[in-house]
Amino acid sequence: MRTTPIVSAAEWQTAWRELLVKEKELTRARDALAALRRRMPWTPVEKRYEFDGPDGRVSLLEVFAGRRQLIVYRAFYQPDVHGWPEHACVGCSLMADHVGNLAHLNARDTTFVYASPAPQADIARLKKRMGWEHIPWYTITDSFDKDIDCDQWHGTNAFIRDDDGRVFRTYFINDRGDEAFVNTWNLLDMTALGRQEDWEDSPQGYPQSPPYEWWRWHDEYGDDT
């Protein structure tokens, strides 16, 4: 593999400081974008959506678990998805592997959940086997995913409720926008080789392969990882 230039420590520090200027610009741009999200208009959720949970049928308002905000990730775990019933979608599973302790979100009056059409018995079995028991995971029973633009592709929606129990949709992110939730991408992006996927702008000769094809469920990578 042909490498980028090999330089002295002093030259490396100079290059790093030049790149740091760009990184600070990106940080400020990301903060500005987050500020725009906080100023997005809200739209009322008029339908009464219902879900099956571990303790029975609940409304969307009850999924908030008493908190002010709710984030719902629509995960593809259902009979028409590759891997069923042993696995959920590979990408949705990869994200689930990165869901950490939710106490920190809860401390900011925010609930995070997964939602899928799969029955609760299958969800409970999958969570136990894959180590995702800390993720609240509900069964969609109606048109909820279609109405929030997530019936054909994964996506994450944010909601808020007021003191009168009215629910509002405040934000939606999908496609590569969900990458922010997967630390693997952020860690790989800071390495010399990057994600090693063929869409990336990398120096000639760097290892690259098609995205998705190298992804595995975490219990199927094998002994070579």
Coordinates of C-alpha atoms in Angstrom, one line a residue:
M1 CA 0.0 0.0 0.0
R2 CA 1.3 3.4 -0.9
T3 CA 1.3 5.7 2.1
T4 CA 0.9 9.4 2.5
P5 CA 4.1 11.3 3.1
I6 CA 6.3 10.2 6.1
V7 CA 7.4 13.4 7.9
S8 CA 9.1 14.5 11.2
A9 CA 7.2 15.0 14.4
A10 CA 7.4 18.8 13.9
E11 CA 6.1 18.6 10.4
W12 CA 3.3 16.3 11.6
Q13 CA 2.3 18.9 14.3
T14 CA 2.1 21.6 11.6
A15 CA -0.2 19.4 9.4
W16 CA -2.3 18.5 12.4
R17 CA -2.8 22.1 13.4
E18 CA -3.8 23.0 9.8
L19 CA -6.4 20.2 9.9
L20 CA -7.6 21.3 13.3
V21 CA -8.7 24.6 11.9
K22 CA -11.1 22.8 9.5
E23 CA -12.3 20.6 12.3
K24 CA -13.2 23.6 14.5
E25 CA -15.1 25.0 11.6
L26 CA -17.0 21.8 11.3
T27 CA -17.8 21.8 15.0
R28 CA -19.1 25.4 14.8
A29 CA -21.2 24.5 11.8
R30 CA -22.6 21.5 13.6
D31 CA -23.6 23.7 16.6
A32 CA -25.3 26.1 14.2
L33 CA -27.2 23.3 12.6
A34 CA -28.3 22.0 16.0
A35 CA -29.5 25.6 16.8
L36 CA -31.7 25.5 13.7
R37 CA -33.2 22.2 14.8
R38 CA -34.2 23.8 18.1
R39 CA -36.1 26.4 16.1
M40 CA -37.9 23.9 13.8
P41 CA -41.7 24.3 13.9
W42 CA -43.7 21.5 15.6
T43 CA -46.5 19.6 14.0
P44 CA -49.3 18.0 16.0
V45 CA -49.7 14.2 16.1
E46 CA -53.4 13.9 15.7
K47 CA -53.8 10.1 15.5
R48 CA -53.9 7.9 18.5
Y49 CA -51.1 5.4 17.8
E50 CA -50.8 2.3 19.8
F51 CA -48.0 -0.1 20.4
D52 CA -47.4 -3.4 22.1
G53 CA -44.8 -3.3 24.9
P54 CA -43.5 -5.7 27.4
D55 CA -46.4 -4.8 29.7
G56 CA -49.2 -4.7 27.1
R57 CA -50.8 -2.1 24.8
V58 CA -49.7 1.5 25.2
S59 CA -50.3 4.8 23.5
L60 CA -47.7 7.0 21.9
L61 CA -48.0 9.3 24.9
E62 CA -47.3 6.4 27.3
V63 CA -44.2 5.5 25.3
F64 CA -42.8 8.9 26.6
A65 CA -42.6 7.1 30.0
G66 CA -43.5 10.4 31.7
R67 CA -40.7 12.4 30.2
R68 CA -41.0 15.5 28.1
Q69 CA -39.3 14.3 24.9
L70 CA -39.2 11.0 22.9
I71 CA -36.9 9.7 20.3
V72 CA -38.1 6.8 18.2
Y73 CA -35.8 4.8 16.0
R74 CA -37.8 2.6 13.5
A75 CA -35.8 -0.6 13.3
F76 CA -36.4 -3.2 10.6
Y77 CA -37.2 -6.4 12.4
Q78 CA -40.1 -8.3 10.8
P79 CA -40.8 -11.4 8.7
D80 CA -39.8 -9.8 5.3
V81 CA -36.4 -8.6 6.5
H82 CA -33.2 -10.7 5.9
G83 CA -32.2 -12.6 9.0
W84 CA -35.7 -13.0 10.5
P85 CA -36.4 -14.2 13.1
E86 CA -32.9 -14.7 14.4
H87 CA -31.7 -11.3 13.4
A88 CA -32.9 -7.8 12.7
C89 CA -31.7 -5.7 9.7
V90 CA -27.8 -5.7 9.7
G91 CA -27.7 -1.9 9.8
C92 CA -30.3 -1.5 12.5
S93 CA -28.5 -4.2 14.5
L94 CA -25.2 -2.3 14.1
M95 CA -26.9 0.8 15.5
A96 CA -28.4 -1.2 18.4
D97 CA -24.9 -2.3 19.3
H98 CA -24.0 1.4 19.9
V99 CA -26.9 2.3 22.2
G100 CA -25.3 3.0 25.5
N101 CA -26.7 3.6 29.0
L102 CA -29.9 5.6 28.5
A103 CA -29.7 7.1 32.0
H104 CA -27.9 10.1 30.5
L105 CA -30.7 10.8 28.0
N106 CA -33.3 10.2 30.7
A107 CA -31.6 12.8 32.9
R108 CA -32.4 15.4 30.2
D109 CA -36.1 14.4 30.3
T110 CA -35.8 12.4 27.1
T111 CA -36.8 8.8 26.3
F112 CA -35.3 6.7 23.6
V113 CA -36.9 3.6 22.1
Y114 CA -36.8 1.2 19.2
A115 CA -40.0 0.4 17.3
S116 CA -40.7 -2.5 14.9
P117 CA -43.6 -4.5 13.6
A118 CA -42.2 -7.7 15.2
P119 CA -44.2 -9.3 18.0
Q120 CA -43.0 -8.7 21.5
A121 CA -42.0 -12.4 22.0
D122 CA -39.6 -12.2 19.1
I123 CA -38.2 -8.8 20.2
A124 CA -37.6 -10.1 23.8
R125 CA -35.8 -13.1 22.5
L126 CA -33.6 -11.0 20.1
K127 CA -32.8 -8.4 22.8
K128 CA -31.6 -11.1 25.2
R129 CA -29.5 -13.0 22.7
M130 CA -27.8 -9.9 21.3
G131 CA -27.3 -8.0 24.6
W132 CA -29.8 -5.2 23.9
E133 CA -32.0 -5.7 26.9
H134 CA -31.5 -2.1 28.0
I135 CA -33.2 -0.8 24.8
P136 CA -37.0 -0.2 25.2
W137 CA -38.4 -1.8 22.1
Y138 CA -42.1 -1.6 21.1
T139 CA -44.2 -3.3 18.5
I140 CA -45.9 -1.1 15.9
T141 CA -49.6 -2.1 15.5
D142 CA -50.9 0.5 13.0
S143 CA -49.7 3.0 10.4
F144 CA -47.3 4.8 12.8
D145 CA -44.1 4.0 10.7
K146 CA -45.8 4.9 7.4
D147 CA -47.0 8.2 8.8
I148 CA -43.6 9.2 10.0
D149 CA -41.8 8.2 6.8
C150 CA -40.2 5.0 8.1
D151 CA -42.2 2.2 6.6
Q152 CA -39.7 1.6 3.7
W153 CA -36.4 2.7 5.3
H154 CA -35.0 3.2 8.7
G155 CA -35.3 6.6 10.4
T156 CA -35.3 8.5 13.7
N157 CA -38.1 10.8 14.8
A158 CA -38.2 13.3 17.7
F159 CA -41.4 14.2 19.5
I160 CA -42.3 16.4 22.4
R161 CA -45.4 16.6 24.6
D162 CA -47.0 19.5 26.4
D163 CA -48.5 19.7 29.8
D164 CA -51.9 18.9 28.4
G165 CA -50.8 15.6 26.9
R166 CA -50.6 16.8 23.3
V167 CA -47.8 15.2 21.2
F168 CA -45.9 17.1 18.5
R169 CA -43.4 15.8 15.9
T170 CA -40.3 18.1 16.0
Y171 CA -37.6 16.5 13.8
F172 CA -36.8 13.6 11.5
I173 CA -33.5 12.2 10.3
N174 CA -32.7 9.2 8.1
D175 CA -30.3 7.7 5.6
R176 CA -26.7 8.8 6.4
G177 CA -28.1 11.2 9.0
D178 CA -28.4 8.3 11.4
E179 CA -24.6 7.8 11.3
A180 CA -24.3 10.2 14.2
F181 CA -25.6 7.4 16.4
V182 CA -22.9 4.9 15.4
N183 CA -19.5 5.4 17.1
T184 CA -17.8 2.9 14.9
W185 CA -18.1 5.4 12.0
N186 CA -16.7 8.2 14.0
L187 CA -13.8 6.2 15.3
L188 CA -13.0 4.8 11.8
D189 CA -13.2 8.4 10.3
M190 CA -10.3 9.5 12.6
T191 CA -8.0 6.6 11.4
A192 CA -5.5 6.7 8.5
L193 CA -7.5 4.1 6.5
G194 CA -11.0 5.5 7.3
R195 CA -14.0 3.3 6.8
Q196 CA -12.3 1.4 4.0
E197 CA -15.4 1.7 1.8
D198 CA -15.2 2.3 -1.9
W199 CA -17.3 5.5 -1.9
E200 CA -14.6 7.3 0.2
D201 CA -12.1 9.8 -1.2
S202 CA -8.9 7.9 -0.1
P203 CA -5.4 7.8 -1.4
Q204 CA -4.8 5.4 -4.3
G205 CA -4.2 1.9 -3.2
Y206 CA -5.9 2.1 0.2
P207 CA -8.0 -0.9 1.1
Q208 CA -11.6 -0.4 0.2
S209 CA -14.7 -2.6 -0.3
P210 CA -18.4 -1.9 -0.9
P211 CA -20.4 -0.6 2.0
Y212 CA -23.0 -2.9 3.6
E213 CA -21.2 -6.0 2.2
W214 CA -18.7 -6.2 5.1
W215 CA -21.2 -5.4 7.8
R216 CA -22.1 -8.4 10.0
W217 CA -24.3 -9.1 13.0
H218 CA -21.8 -8.9 15.9
D219 CA -22.1 -12.6 16.6
E220 CA -21.2 -13.6 13.0
Y221 CA -17.9 -11.9 12.3
G222 CA -16.0 -15.0 13.1
D223 CA -12.5 -15.5 14.6
D224 CA -10.7 -13.3 12.1
T225 CA -11.9 -10.0 13.7

